[in-house]
Short mmCIF file of C-alpha atoms in Angstrom, two decimals:
data_model
loop_
_atom_site.label_atom_id
_atom_site.label_comp_id
_atom_site.label_asym_id
_atom_site.label_seq_id
_atom_site.Cartn_x
_atom_site.Cartn_y
_atom_site.Cartn_z
CA GLY G 970 12.51 -31.99 -13.70
CA ARG G 971 12.36 -33.20 -17.29
CA GLU G 972 13.81 -29.83 -18.40
CA ARG G 973 16.74 -30.18 -15.97
CA VAL G 974 16.01 -26.98 -14.03
CA PRO G 975 17.06 -26.79 -10.34
CA PHE G 976 13.77 -26.41 -8.53
CA THR G 977 12.71 -24.87 -5.21
CA THR G 978 9.43 -25.95 -3.64
CA GLY G 979 7.88 -26.35 -0.21
CA ILE G 980 4.86 -26.45 2.06
CA LEU G 981 3.06 -23.82 4.12
CA VAL G 982 2.20 -24.90 7.65
CA GLY G 983 -0.88 -23.66 9.50
CA ILE G 984 -3.41 -22.73 6.81
CA GLY G 985 -6.04 -25.27 7.79
CA GLU G 986 -4.34 -28.38 6.45
CA THR G 987 -4.05 -31.58 8.49
CA VAL G 988 -0.87 -33.44 9.46
CA HIS G 989 -1.94 -36.03 6.87
CA ASP G 990 -1.96 -33.29 4.19
CA ARG G 991 1.55 -32.22 5.18
CA ALA G 992 2.88 -35.77 5.08
CA GLU G 993 1.28 -36.46 1.70
CA SER G 994 2.80 -33.27 0.27
CA LEU G 995 6.28 -34.10 1.52
CA ILE G 996 6.06 -37.64 0.17
CA ALA G 997 4.91 -36.32 -3.22
CA LEU G 998 7.90 -33.95 -3.32
CA ARG G 999 10.26 -36.79 -2.39
CA ASP G 1000 8.84 -39.01 -5.13
CA ALA G 1001 9.14 -36.26 -7.75
CA HIS G 1002 12.76 -35.69 -6.78
CA ARG G 1003 13.51 -39.40 -6.98
CA ARG G 1004 12.20 -39.41 -10.56
CA HIS G 1005 14.09 -36.35 -11.79
CA GLY G 1006 16.70 -35.30 -9.18
CA HIS G 1007 15.76 -31.63 -9.65
CA VAL G 1008 14.49 -30.54 -6.21
CA GLN G 1009 17.30 -28.55 -4.63
CA GLU G 1010 15.49 -27.34 -1.51
CA VAL G 1011 12.18 -27.72 0.25
CA ILE G 1012 10.92 -24.70 2.18
CA VAL G 1013 8.90 -25.45 5.29
CA GLN G 1014 7.23 -22.12 6.05
CA ASN G 1015 5.06 -21.24 9.02
CA PHE G 1016 1.88 -19.27 8.39
CA ARG G 1017 1.80 -15.75 9.82
CA ALA G 1018 -1.50 -13.85 9.80
CA LYS G 1019 -1.40 -10.44 8.10
CA PRO G 1020 -3.86 -7.57 8.19
CA ARG G 1021 -6.18 -6.98 5.22
CA THR G 1022 -5.98 -10.59 4.02
CA ALA G 1023 -8.63 -13.31 4.00
CA MET G 1024 -6.92 -15.11 6.92
CA ARG G 1025 -6.13 -12.01 8.98
CA ALA G 1026 -8.00 -13.44 11.99
CA ALA G 1027 -6.51 -16.93 11.74
CA PRO G 1028 -4.00 -18.00 14.40
CA ASP G 1029 -0.33 -18.30 13.50
CA ALA G 1030 1.06 -21.81 13.14
CA SER G 1031 2.08 -23.08 16.57
CA LEU G 1032 5.79 -23.54 17.24
CA LEU G 1033 5.49 -27.24 18.09
CA GLU G 1034 3.48 -27.99 14.94
CA TYR G 1035 6.01 -26.08 12.89
CA VAL G 1036 9.04 -27.83 14.40
CA ALA G 1037 7.32 -31.20 13.91
CA ALA G 1038 6.75 -30.37 10.23
CA VAL G 1039 10.44 -29.47 9.79
CA ALA G 1040 11.51 -32.72 11.47
CA THR G 1041 9.10 -34.72 9.33
CA ALA G 1042 10.46 -33.06 6.19
CA ARG G 1043 13.98 -34.07 7.15
CA LEU G 1044 12.96 -37.68 7.80
CA VAL G 1045 10.91 -37.99 4.61
CA LEU G 1046 13.34 -36.18 2.32
CA GLY G 1047 16.55 -37.65 3.69
CA PRO G 1048 19.92 -36.26 4.76
CA ARG G 1049 20.98 -34.81 1.39
CA MET G 1050 17.96 -32.56 0.80
CA ARG G 1051 18.19 -28.90 1.81
CA VAL G 1052 15.38 -28.00 4.22
CA GLN G 1053 14.83 -24.26 4.39
CA VAL G 1054 13.09 -22.20 7.10
CA PRO G 1055 12.60 -18.42 6.69
CA PRO G 1056 14.38 -16.76 9.65
CA ASN G 1057 12.22 -13.62 9.69
CA LEU G 1058 9.07 -15.66 10.40
CA SER G 1059 10.41 -17.11 13.66
CA ASP G 1060 11.83 -15.56 16.79
CA GLU G 1061 15.58 -15.87 17.24
CA THR G 1062 14.98 -17.96 20.36
CA GLU G 1063 13.28 -20.58 18.17
CA PHE G 1064 16.20 -21.05 15.77
CA GLU G 1065 17.79 -23.81 17.85
CA LEU G 1066 14.66 -25.96 17.74
CA LEU G 1067 14.38 -25.52 13.98
CA VAL G 1068 18.02 -26.43 13.35
CA ARG G 1069 17.83 -29.42 15.68
CA ALA G 1070 14.70 -30.53 13.79
CA GLY G 1071 16.67 -30.66 10.55
CA ALA G 1072 16.72 -27.21 8.94
CA ASP G 1073 20.00 -26.40 7.18
CA ASP G 1074 19.18 -23.37 5.03
CA TRP G 1075 17.87 -19.87 5.87
CA GLY G 1076 16.82 -19.07 2.32
CA GLY G 1077 17.26 -15.64 0.77
CA VAL G 1078 17.97 -12.85 3.27
CA SER G 1079 18.31 -9.40 1.74
CA PRO G 1080 20.04 -6.39 3.31
CA LEU G 1081 18.27 -4.17 0.75
CA THR G 1082 14.71 -5.32 0.10
CA ALA G 1083 11.80 -6.24 2.32
CA ASP G 1084 10.20 -9.66 2.42
CA HIS G 1085 7.44 -8.52 0.08
CA VAL G 1086 5.16 -11.40 1.10
CA ASN G 1087 5.61 -10.64 4.81
CA PRO G 1088 6.70 -6.97 4.91
CA GLU G 1089 5.74 -6.68 8.56
CA ARG G 1090 8.45 -9.25 9.43
CA PRO G 1091 11.86 -7.65 8.65
CA TRP G 1092 14.84 -9.76 7.74
CA PRO G 1093 17.40 -10.33 10.49
CA HIS G 1094 20.66 -8.46 10.05
CA LEU G 1095 23.18 -10.72 8.33
CA ASP G 1096 25.74 -10.26 11.11
CA ASP G 1097 23.13 -11.23 13.71
CA LEU G 1098 22.13 -14.28 11.69
CA ALA G 1099 25.77 -15.35 11.33
CA ARG G 1100 26.33 -14.91 15.07
CA ARG G 1101 23.26 -16.94 16.01
CA THR G 1102 24.17 -19.67 13.50
CA ALA G 1103 27.66 -19.89 15.04
CA GLU G 1104 26.14 -20.18 18.52
CA LEU G 1105 24.29 -23.26 17.26
CA GLY G 1106 27.57 -24.81 16.11
CA PHE G 1107 27.45 -24.00 12.41
CA THR G 1108 29.04 -21.52 9.99
CA LEU G 1109 26.80 -19.31 7.86
CA ARG G 1110 27.93 -19.37 4.22
CA GLU G 1111 26.56 -17.50 1.25
CA ARG G 1112 25.35 -19.61 -1.67
CA LEU G 1113 24.01 -18.87 -5.11
CA THR G 1114 20.38 -19.26 -6.14
CA ALA G 1115 21.30 -22.71 -7.42
CA HIS G 1116 22.63 -25.03 -4.71
CA PRO G 1117 26.24 -26.31 -4.80
CA GLU G 1118 25.57 -29.78 -6.20
CA PHE G 1119 23.85 -28.22 -9.23
CA VAL G 1120 26.51 -25.52 -9.62
CA ARG G 1121 29.24 -28.20 -9.68
CA ASP G 1122 27.44 -29.98 -12.54
CA PRO G 1123 26.86 -27.07 -14.92
CA ASP G 1124 26.56 -29.22 -18.04
CA GLY G 1125 23.66 -31.08 -16.51
CA TRP G 1126 21.83 -28.26 -14.74
CA ILE G 1127 22.90 -24.73 -15.75
CA ASP G 1128 21.71 -23.07 -18.95
CA PRO G 1129 24.64 -22.56 -21.35
CA ASP G 1130 24.06 -18.79 -21.48
CA LEU G 1131 24.34 -18.59 -17.69
CA ARG G 1132 27.36 -20.83 -17.18
CA PRO G 1133 30.04 -18.10 -17.55
CA ALA G 1134 28.27 -15.86 -15.04
CA VAL G 1135 27.71 -18.70 -12.58
CA ALA G 1136 31.35 -19.74 -12.90
CA ARG G 1137 32.49 -16.21 -12.03
CA LEU G 1138 30.20 -16.09 -8.99
CA ALA G 1139 30.84 -19.56 -7.59
CA ASP G 1140 33.72 -21.00 -5.59
CA PRO G 1141 35.10 -23.74 -7.87
CA ASP G 1142 35.59 -26.22 -5.04
CA SER G 1143 32.53 -25.81 -2.81
CA GLY G 1144 30.00 -24.56 -5.35
CA LEU G 1145 28.98 -21.88 -2.83
CA ALA G 1146 29.29 -18.16 -3.53
CA GLY G 1147 32.89 -17.13 -4.07
CA ASP G 1148 34.39 -14.57 -1.72
CA ALA G 1149 35.60 -12.33 -4.56
CA ALA G 1150 32.72 -12.68 -7.00
CA PRO G 1151 32.42 -9.62 -9.27
CA ALA G 1152 29.21 -7.59 -9.36
CA LEU G 1153 27.15 -8.53 -12.39
CA ARG G 1154 24.26 -6.94 -14.13
CA ARG G 1155 21.51 -8.73 -16.00
CA GLY G 1156 22.96 -10.48 -19.03
CA GLY G 1157 26.18 -11.57 -17.33
CA ALA G 1158 28.51 -8.74 -18.32
CA PRO G 1159 30.51 -6.96 -15.62
CA ALA G 1160 28.61 -4.01 -14.23
CA ALA G 1161 29.43 -0.76 -15.94
CA SER G 1162 29.44 2.58 -14.22
CA ARG G 1163 25.83 3.79 -14.41
CA ARG G 1164 25.64 5.99 -11.39
CA SER G 1165 22.25 7.53 -11.98
CA GLY G 1166 20.25 4.45 -12.97
CA GLY G 1167 22.00 2.08 -10.60
CA ASP G 1168 21.83 4.44 -7.66
CA LEU G 1169 18.15 5.10 -8.31
CA ALA G 1170 17.39 1.38 -8.48
CA ARG G 1171 19.12 0.84 -5.15
CA LEU G 1172 17.30 3.83 -3.71
CA ALA G 1173 13.95 2.45 -4.87
CA GLU G 1174 14.73 -0.91 -3.25
CA ALA G 1175 15.72 0.86 -0.03
CA ALA G 1176 12.46 2.82 -0.14
CA ALA G 1177 10.53 -0.43 -0.50
CA SER G 1178 12.23 -2.18 2.41
CA ALA G 1179 12.82 0.65 4.90
CA PRO G 1180 11.09 3.90 3.92
CA GLY G 1181 11.88 5.43 7.29
CA ASP G 1182 15.61 5.25 6.53
CA LEU G 1183 15.43 7.60 3.54
CA ASP G 1184 16.00 11.31 4.04
CA ASP G 1185 14.12 14.07 2.25
CA GLY G 1186 16.79 14.33 -0.44
CA ASP G 1187 16.36 10.65 -1.26
CA TRP G 1188 12.62 11.05 -1.70
CA VAL G 1189 13.13 14.14 -3.85
CA ARG G 1190 15.41 12.11 -6.13
CA LEU G 1191 12.69 9.49 -6.48
CA LEU G 1192 10.01 12.11 -7.15
CA THR G 1193 12.11 13.60 -9.94
CA ALA G 1194 13.09 10.30 -11.57
CA THR G 1195 12.91 10.03 -15.35
CA GLY G 1196 13.46 7.40 -18.03
CA SER G 1197 14.55 3.94 -16.92
CA GLY G 1198 14.95 5.17 -13.35
CA LEU G 1199 11.27 6.08 -13.26
CA ASP G 1200 10.38 2.69 -14.74
CA THR G 1201 12.33 0.99 -11.95
CA LEU G 1202 10.66 3.18 -9.32
CA THR G 1203 7.12 2.45 -10.51
CA ALA G 1204 7.79 -1.27 -10.91
CA THR G 1205 9.12 -1.42 -7.35
CA ALA G 1206 6.14 0.55 -6.04
CA ASP G 1207 3.82 -1.84 -7.86
CA ASP G 1208 5.55 -4.75 -6.13
CA VAL G 1209 5.07 -3.05 -2.77
CA ARG G 1210 1.39 -2.55 -3.58
CA ARG G 1211 1.01 -6.18 -4.63
CA TYR G 1212 2.54 -7.57 -1.47
CA THR G 1213 0.92 -5.17 0.99
CA VAL G 1214 -2.67 -4.76 -0.23
CA GLY G 1215 -2.94 -7.48 -2.87
CA GLU G 1216 -4.29 -7.49 -6.41
CA THR G 1217 -7.80 -6.18 -5.71
CA VAL G 1218 -8.71 -2.71 -6.98
CA SER G 1219 -11.43 -1.18 -4.81
CA ILE G 1220 -14.25 1.21 -5.67
CA VAL G 1221 -17.40 2.31 -3.83
CA VAL G 1222 -20.81 2.90 -5.41
CA ASN G 1223 -21.59 6.40 -4.23
CA ARG G 1224 -23.17 9.75 -4.97
CA ASN G 1225 -21.99 13.27 -4.18
CA LEU G 1226 -24.03 16.07 -2.63
CA THR G 1227 -22.62 19.59 -2.30
CA SER G 1228 -23.92 21.09 0.94
CA THR G 1229 -23.07 24.61 -0.26
CA GLY G 1230 -26.25 24.38 -2.34
CA PHE G 1231 -28.54 23.79 0.65
CA ARG G 1232 -31.40 26.26 1.20
CA ALA G 1233 -33.90 25.94 4.03
CA VAL G 1234 -36.51 27.44 1.70
CA ALA G 1235 -36.55 26.62 -1.99
CA THR G 1236 -35.28 29.47 -4.18
CA GLY G 1237 -35.25 27.84 -7.60
CA GLU G 1238 -31.60 28.77 -8.10
CA PRO G 1239 -29.63 26.18 -10.12
CA GLY G 1240 -27.74 23.75 -7.91
CA THR G 1241 -29.70 24.57 -4.76
CA PHE G 1242 -31.81 22.07 -2.86
CA THR G 1243 -33.92 21.63 0.27
CA LEU G 1244 -34.23 18.90 2.89
CA ASP G 1245 -37.04 17.35 0.85
CA ASP G 1246 -34.59 17.12 -2.04
CA VAL G 1247 -32.01 15.53 0.27
CA ALA G 1248 -34.49 12.81 1.20
CA ALA G 1249 -35.40 12.20 -2.46
CA ILE G 1250 -31.73 12.14 -3.53
CA THR G 1251 -30.91 9.67 -0.75
CA THR G 1252 -33.79 7.36 -1.63
CA ASP G 1253 -32.80 7.42 -5.29
CA ALA G 1254 -29.14 6.67 -4.50
CA TRP G 1255 -30.11 3.74 -2.28
CA ASP G 1256 -32.47 2.36 -4.94
CA LEU G 1257 -29.67 2.57 -7.51
CA GLY G 1258 -27.40 0.45 -5.31
CA ALA G 1259 -25.23 3.13 -3.73
CA THR G 1260 -23.59 2.21 -0.43
CA GLU G 1261 -22.22 5.69 0.34
CA ILE G 1262 -23.26 9.28 -0.01
CA CYS G 1263 -20.59 11.97 0.24
CA VAL G 1264 -21.61 15.42 1.48
CA GLN G 1265 -19.24 18.36 1.70
CA GLY G 1266 -19.05 22.10 1.20
CA ARG G 1267 -19.55 25.09 3.48
CA VAL G 1268 -23.18 25.95 4.05
CA ALA G 1269 -23.99 29.43 2.77
CA ALA G 1270 -23.42 32.18 5.33
CA SER G 1271 -27.08 33.15 4.99
CA GLU G 1272 -28.20 29.71 6.21
CA ASP G 1273 -28.33 28.39 9.79
CA PRO G 1274 -25.09 26.43 10.41
CA ARG G 1275 -27.14 23.66 11.99
CA ALA G 1276 -28.05 22.80 8.41
CA TYR G 1277 -25.00 20.51 8.49
CA LEU G 1278 -26.78 18.43 11.12
CA ASP G 1279 -30.17 18.64 9.40
CA ILE G 1280 -28.73 17.31 6.14
CA ALA G 1281 -26.93 14.47 7.94
CA ARG G 1282 -30.04 13.48 9.91
CA THR G 1283 -32.16 13.49 6.76
CA VAL G 1284 -29.75 11.21 4.92
CA HIS G 1285 -29.40 8.86 7.88
CA GLU G 1286 -33.10 8.67 8.66
CA THR G 1287 -34.00 8.13 5.00
CA ALA G 1288 -31.48 5.32 4.45
CA PRO G 1289 -29.93 4.21 7.76
CA ARG G 1290 -27.72 1.59 6.07
CA LEU G 1291 -26.21 4.10 3.65
CA HIS G 1292 -22.72 5.13 4.80
CA LEU G 1293 -22.58 8.89 5.30
CA HIS G 1294 -19.15 10.33 4.46
CA ALA G 1295 -19.52 14.00 5.26
CA TYR G 1296 -17.90 17.34 6.00
CA ARG G 1297 -14.35 18.52 5.58
CA PRO G 1298 -12.45 20.11 8.47
CA GLN G 1299 -13.47 23.62 7.33
CA ASP G 1300 -17.12 22.55 7.25
CA VAL G 1301 -16.82 21.15 10.77
CA TRP G 1302 -15.12 24.34 11.96
CA ASP G 1303 -17.97 26.37 10.44
CA LEU G 1304 -20.49 24.34 12.45
CA ALA G 1305 -18.28 24.62 15.53
CA ASP G 1306 -17.82 28.39 15.28
CA ARG G 1307 -21.08 29.71 13.86
CA GLY G 1308 -23.14 27.04 15.58
CA GLY G 1309 -21.53 27.75 18.95
CA LEU G 1310 -20.81 24.06 19.58
CA GLY G 1311 -17.03 24.12 19.70
CA LEU G 1312 -14.97 21.59 17.77
CA ASP G 1313 -15.60 18.58 20.01
CA GLY G 1314 -19.27 19.44 20.32
CA ALA G 1315 -19.65 19.73 16.55
CA LEU G 1316 -18.01 16.35 15.96
CA ALA G 1317 -20.13 14.67 18.62
CA ALA G 1318 -23.28 16.19 17.12
CA LEU G 1319 -22.32 15.00 13.64
CA ARG G 1320 -21.77 11.48 14.96
CA ASP G 1321 -25.22 11.56 16.57
CA ALA G 1322 -26.73 12.84 13.32
CA GLY G 1323 -25.42 9.84 11.37
CA VAL G 1324 -22.02 10.86 9.96
CA ARG G 1325 -19.71 7.83 9.89
CA SER G 1326 -16.52 9.11 8.21
CA VAL G 1327 -15.17 12.46 7.06
CA PRO G 1328 -13.33 13.74 3.97
CA GLY G 1329 -9.78 14.86 4.65
CA THR G 1330 -9.98 17.36 1.82
CA GLY G 1331 -10.00 21.14 1.99
CA VAL G 1332 -6.21 21.37 2.01
CA LYS G 1333 -3.93 21.40 -1.03
CA VAL G 1334 -0.42 21.08 0.42
CA LEU G 1335 0.43 21.07 4.12
CA SER G 1336 2.55 24.19 3.74
CA GLU G 1337 1.61 27.67 4.90
CA ARG G 1338 3.90 29.11 2.21
CA VAL G 1339 1.93 27.37 -0.51
CA ARG G 1340 -1.42 28.21 1.07
CA ARG G 1341 -0.59 31.91 1.32
CA ALA G 1342 0.85 32.00 -2.20
CA ALA G 1343 -1.95 30.22 -4.03
CA PHE G 1344 -4.88 29.35 -1.76
CA ASP G 1345 -5.19 32.08 0.84
CA GLY G 1346 -8.93 31.42 1.07
CA ASP G 1347 -8.32 27.90 2.39
CA LEU G 1348 -8.32 26.97 6.05
CA GLU G 1349 -4.99 27.66 7.77
CA ILE G 1350 -2.81 24.54 7.85
CA ASP G 1351 -2.63 24.32 11.64
CA ARG G 1352 -6.39 24.75 11.89
CA TRP G 1353 -6.96 22.01 9.30
CA GLU G 1354 -4.63 19.72 11.23
CA THR G 1355 -6.38 20.47 14.52
CA GLY G 1356 -9.69 19.63 12.89
CA ILE G 1357 -8.52 16.33 11.41
CA ARG G 1358 -6.81 15.32 14.66
CA ALA G 1359 -10.04 16.00 16.53
CA ALA G 1360 -12.05 13.96 14.02
CA HIS G 1361 -9.66 11.03 14.44
CA ALA G 1362 -9.86 11.37 18.23
CA HIS G 1363 -13.65 11.07 17.96
CA GLY G 1364 -13.20 7.78 16.09
CA PHE G 1365 -13.87 9.09 12.58
CA ARG G 1366 -11.93 7.56 9.72
CA SER G 1367 -10.97 9.99 6.97
CA THR G 1368 -9.38 10.28 3.57
CA SER G 1369 -6.20 12.29 2.98
CA VAL G 1370 -5.13 14.21 -0.11
CA LEU G 1371 -2.39 16.18 -1.82
CA PHE G 1372 -3.17 18.59 -4.65
CA TYR G 1373 0.05 18.82 -6.65
CA GLY G 1374 1.35 20.73 -9.63
CA HIS G 1375 0.81 24.21 -8.20
CA VAL G 1376 3.70 26.23 -6.74
CA GLU G 1377 4.93 23.57 -4.32
CA THR G 1378 8.42 22.10 -4.44
CA ALA G 1379 9.35 18.42 -4.40
CA GLY G 1380 10.53 18.91 -0.83
CA GLU G 1381 7.14 20.29 0.17
CA ARG G 1382 5.43 17.24 -1.31
CA VAL G 1383 7.71 15.01 0.75
CA ALA G 1384 7.05 17.07 3.88
CA HIS G 1385 3.30 16.73 3.24
CA LEU G 1386 3.53 12.93 3.08
CA ARG G 1387 5.69 12.80 6.20
CA ARG G 1388 3.18 14.95 8.08
CA LEU G 1389 0.37 12.60 7.09
CA ARG G 1390 2.43 9.71 8.46
CA GLU G 1391 2.83 11.57 11.75
CA LEU G 1392 -0.91 12.25 11.97
CA GLN G 1393 -1.64 8.59 11.26
CA ALA G 1394 0.85 7.42 13.89
CA ASP G 1395 -0.71 9.72 16.48
CA ALA G 1396 -4.20 8.48 15.62
CA ALA G 1397 -3.08 4.86 15.98
CA ALA G 1398 -1.40 5.60 19.32
CA ALA G 1399 -4.59 7.22 20.62
CA GLY G 1400 -6.49 3.99 20.00
CA SER G 1401 -9.80 5.68 19.20
CA GLY G 1402 -10.27 3.86 15.90
CA GLY G 1403 -9.83 7.02 13.86
CA GLY G 1404 -7.23 7.62 11.17
CA PHE G 1405 -6.65 7.83 7.43
CA THR G 1406 -8.07 5.09 5.22
CA GLU G 1407 -6.48 6.20 1.96
CA PHE G 1408 -4.34 8.84 0.31
CA VAL G 1409 -5.38 10.59 -2.90
CA PRO G 1410 -2.72 12.46 -4.91
CA ILE G 1411 -4.74 14.87 -7.07
CA PRO G 1412 -3.03 16.70 -9.95
CA LEU G 1413 -3.75 20.18 -11.17
CA PRO G 1414 -4.35 19.62 -14.89
CA ALA G 1415 -1.75 21.09 -17.24
CA THR G 1416 -4.62 22.91 -18.97
CA LEU G 1417 -5.16 24.82 -15.73
CA GLY G 1418 -1.50 25.70 -15.30
CA GLY G 1419 -0.14 22.54 -13.72
CA VAL G 1420 3.61 22.84 -13.22
CA PRO G 1421 5.82 19.72 -13.51
CA LEU G 1422 8.60 19.07 -11.02
CA VAL G 1423 10.91 18.19 -13.92
CA ALA G 1424 10.84 20.52 -16.90
CA GLY G 1425 9.79 18.65 -20.01
CA ARG G 1426 8.70 15.51 -18.18
CA ALA G 1427 5.46 14.15 -19.63
CA PRO G 1428 2.36 14.65 -17.46
CA ILE G 1429 1.81 10.90 -17.14
CA ASP G 1430 5.36 10.55 -15.80
CA GLU G 1431 4.67 13.29 -13.24
CA HIS G 1432 1.71 11.25 -12.04
CA ARG G 1433 3.59 7.94 -12.09
CA ALA G 1434 6.35 9.35 -9.89
CA MET G 1435 3.85 10.91 -7.48
CA VAL G 1436 1.79 7.73 -7.09
CA ALA G 1437 4.87 5.52 -6.72
CA VAL G 1438 6.49 7.69 -4.06
CA SER G 1439 3.18 7.98 -2.22
CA ARG G 1440 2.84 4.20 -2.11
CA MET G 1441 6.37 3.71 -0.81
CA LEU G 1442 6.61 6.58 1.66
CA LEU G 1443 3.20 5.77 3.17
CA THR G 1444 3.72 1.98 3.34
CA GLY G 1445 2.98 0.75 6.84
CA SER G 1446 0.98 3.89 7.57
CA ILE G 1447 -1.85 4.66 5.13
CA PRO G 1448 -2.80 1.43 3.35
CA HIS G 1449 -4.47 2.58 0.15
CA VAL G 1450 -3.46 4.96 -2.64
CA GLN G 1451 -6.41 6.20 -4.67
CA VAL G 1452 -6.13 7.23 -8.31
CA PRO G 1453 -8.45 10.18 -9.10
CA TRP G 1454 -9.92 8.94 -12.36
CA THR G 1455 -12.09 12.04 -12.72
CA ARG G 1456 -8.94 14.15 -13.18
CA LEU G 1457 -6.86 11.72 -15.18
CA GLY G 1458 -9.16 9.72 -17.44
CA ILE G 1459 -9.40 5.95 -17.73
CA ALA G 1460 -6.24 5.30 -19.77
CA ALA G 1461 -3.94 7.20 -17.40
CA THR G 1462 -5.71 5.69 -14.41
CA ALA G 1463 -4.89 2.19 -15.67
CA VAL G 1464 -1.20 3.15 -15.88
CA LEU G 1465 -1.22 4.50 -12.33
CA LEU G 1466 -2.83 1.33 -11.00
CA ARG G 1467 0.40 -0.33 -12.17
CA SER G 1468 2.51 2.32 -10.44
CA GLY G 1469 1.39 1.73 -6.87
CA GLY G 1470 -2.28 2.75 -6.89
CA ASP G 1471 -5.00 0.34 -5.74
CA ASP G 1472 -8.23 2.31 -5.32
CA LEU G 1473 -10.60 4.16 -7.66
CA GLY G 1474 -12.63 6.09 -5.11
CA GLY G 1475 -16.29 6.20 -6.08
CA THR G 1476 -18.53 5.60 -9.08
CA LEU G 1477 -20.06 9.09 -8.61
CA LEU G 1478 -23.60 8.24 -9.66
CA ASP G 1479 -25.47 11.20 -11.11
CA GLY G 1480 -28.75 9.63 -10.05
CA ARG G 1481 -32.21 10.34 -11.37
CA VAL G 1482 -33.04 13.04 -8.82
CA ARG G 1483 -31.29 16.42 -8.90
CA PRO G 1484 -27.97 15.36 -10.42
CA ASP G 1485 -27.02 19.04 -10.43
CA ALA G 1486 -26.81 18.95 -6.61
CA GLY G 1487 -23.52 17.04 -6.66
CA VAL G 1488 -20.01 18.12 -7.50
CA GLU G 1489 -18.45 16.48 -10.61
CA GLN G 1490 -21.86 16.04 -12.21
CA GLY G 1491 -21.63 14.20 -15.52
CA LEU G 1492 -18.62 12.14 -14.49
CA GLU G 1493 -19.73 8.62 -13.72
CA LEU G 1494 -17.86 5.30 -13.67
CA PRO G 1495 -20.31 2.39 -13.52
CA ILE G 1496 -18.98 -0.82 -12.00
CA PRO G 1497 -18.94 -2.78 -15.31
CA GLU G 1498 -16.84 -0.06 -16.94
CA ALA G 1499 -14.50 0.08 -13.94
CA ALA G 1500 -14.09 -3.69 -14.08
CA ARG G 1501 -13.10 -3.53 -17.74
#
């Protein structure tokens, strides 16, 4: 107020406060405005519970409490104050009560971007909002960010550098938005023709608000963004990450065990181990503070396929509270086929043995063309998909991956992400509790022949584009995007956590017992280092 800045403020209704708290807050806002005259609107917002937040189980604010708070705001703040209610947080049938209670402003309603704080509550279409407002006896008018009374007193309230731009945008009589206001870019100059950058920025915003509306060509454009367009893409993806999963970066304290090395009888070969070793490794991991052990890899053809179950039982019986994340689809198929259990029987047996979630690895790109060209030893794509669908149907949660930088096209990467969305939607519809927990885009290092989508684009920019598009295309489907720090290193990982990523996977403890029995031995990220 002392700096003469038009100010927006408000209260949130339904977060555990009392009616006394609400009244005190409104009175404090009124008193501040009386001192400085700077409060241009007061938002009265109803709490809506969202998944994966601290108050996800809390009830929404009741309609009557909310309407009473709006009416109280009008009485306390007086007839000249703007009282705003967000229209996407209420049903259209409730608008009349809110307007009758004293609301006179719908706030910002964007046809391009999502409500990043409440992305699960889409904005109403502007035409629908105008129609409903007219039905209530009012005319919907567009305003500027600053309200009319402040716009009409530019010397008192508008920064000198902004006054020319505001004057061009505003109707000189009403102070509302003018009907013929020119498009402006940041800095106040008329927008120049910048087709590539401008179009890409709009495309990124559209991807953030309605990813389902973009076609494959749109996503390919985003995947191949460079320069300032890529900066815009990653910044937008980071915003989506912030408002969908928050600011917490997650990591699990875990240890790997490669089941390919299992031998029923000790042979002394490097990397091999027995069930006694499994028990010792598990005890050591638990003592070191691990909460998960990850087991994967096809058991040697010379070993009994029921070794998958023996390993799982040994881990579970040794440390029942240790989460067992075990066996890729091809491992499960091996147990199903060689063990004579069938796919459903194998999954049921693994559940009984102590497996609690499964890796969704063992596939590079969900494209038979790519598999045949570069990975013909991998499980066929349809067989992998059948295996992961069956795991989800049995209630197993799984990871999902994409190995990129091989011979795949940008379109094949997009198709891969879309197919993961379909699998996730089917798992959710089945209601078994299964589905993908995270997506991990894993690059083939340039030193191993990694091929960029855009010739000459820096490797870090390849990764930024991949992580950003993954975040945006999978929003509303797979919640977490993991950054594979073992492939990228700590510095690049930090960049990708600002490009849409939010998860670091595991610490990958080597342990004190048989560290050679785990894949990625020698790569370890202790929690203190991860926190730094």
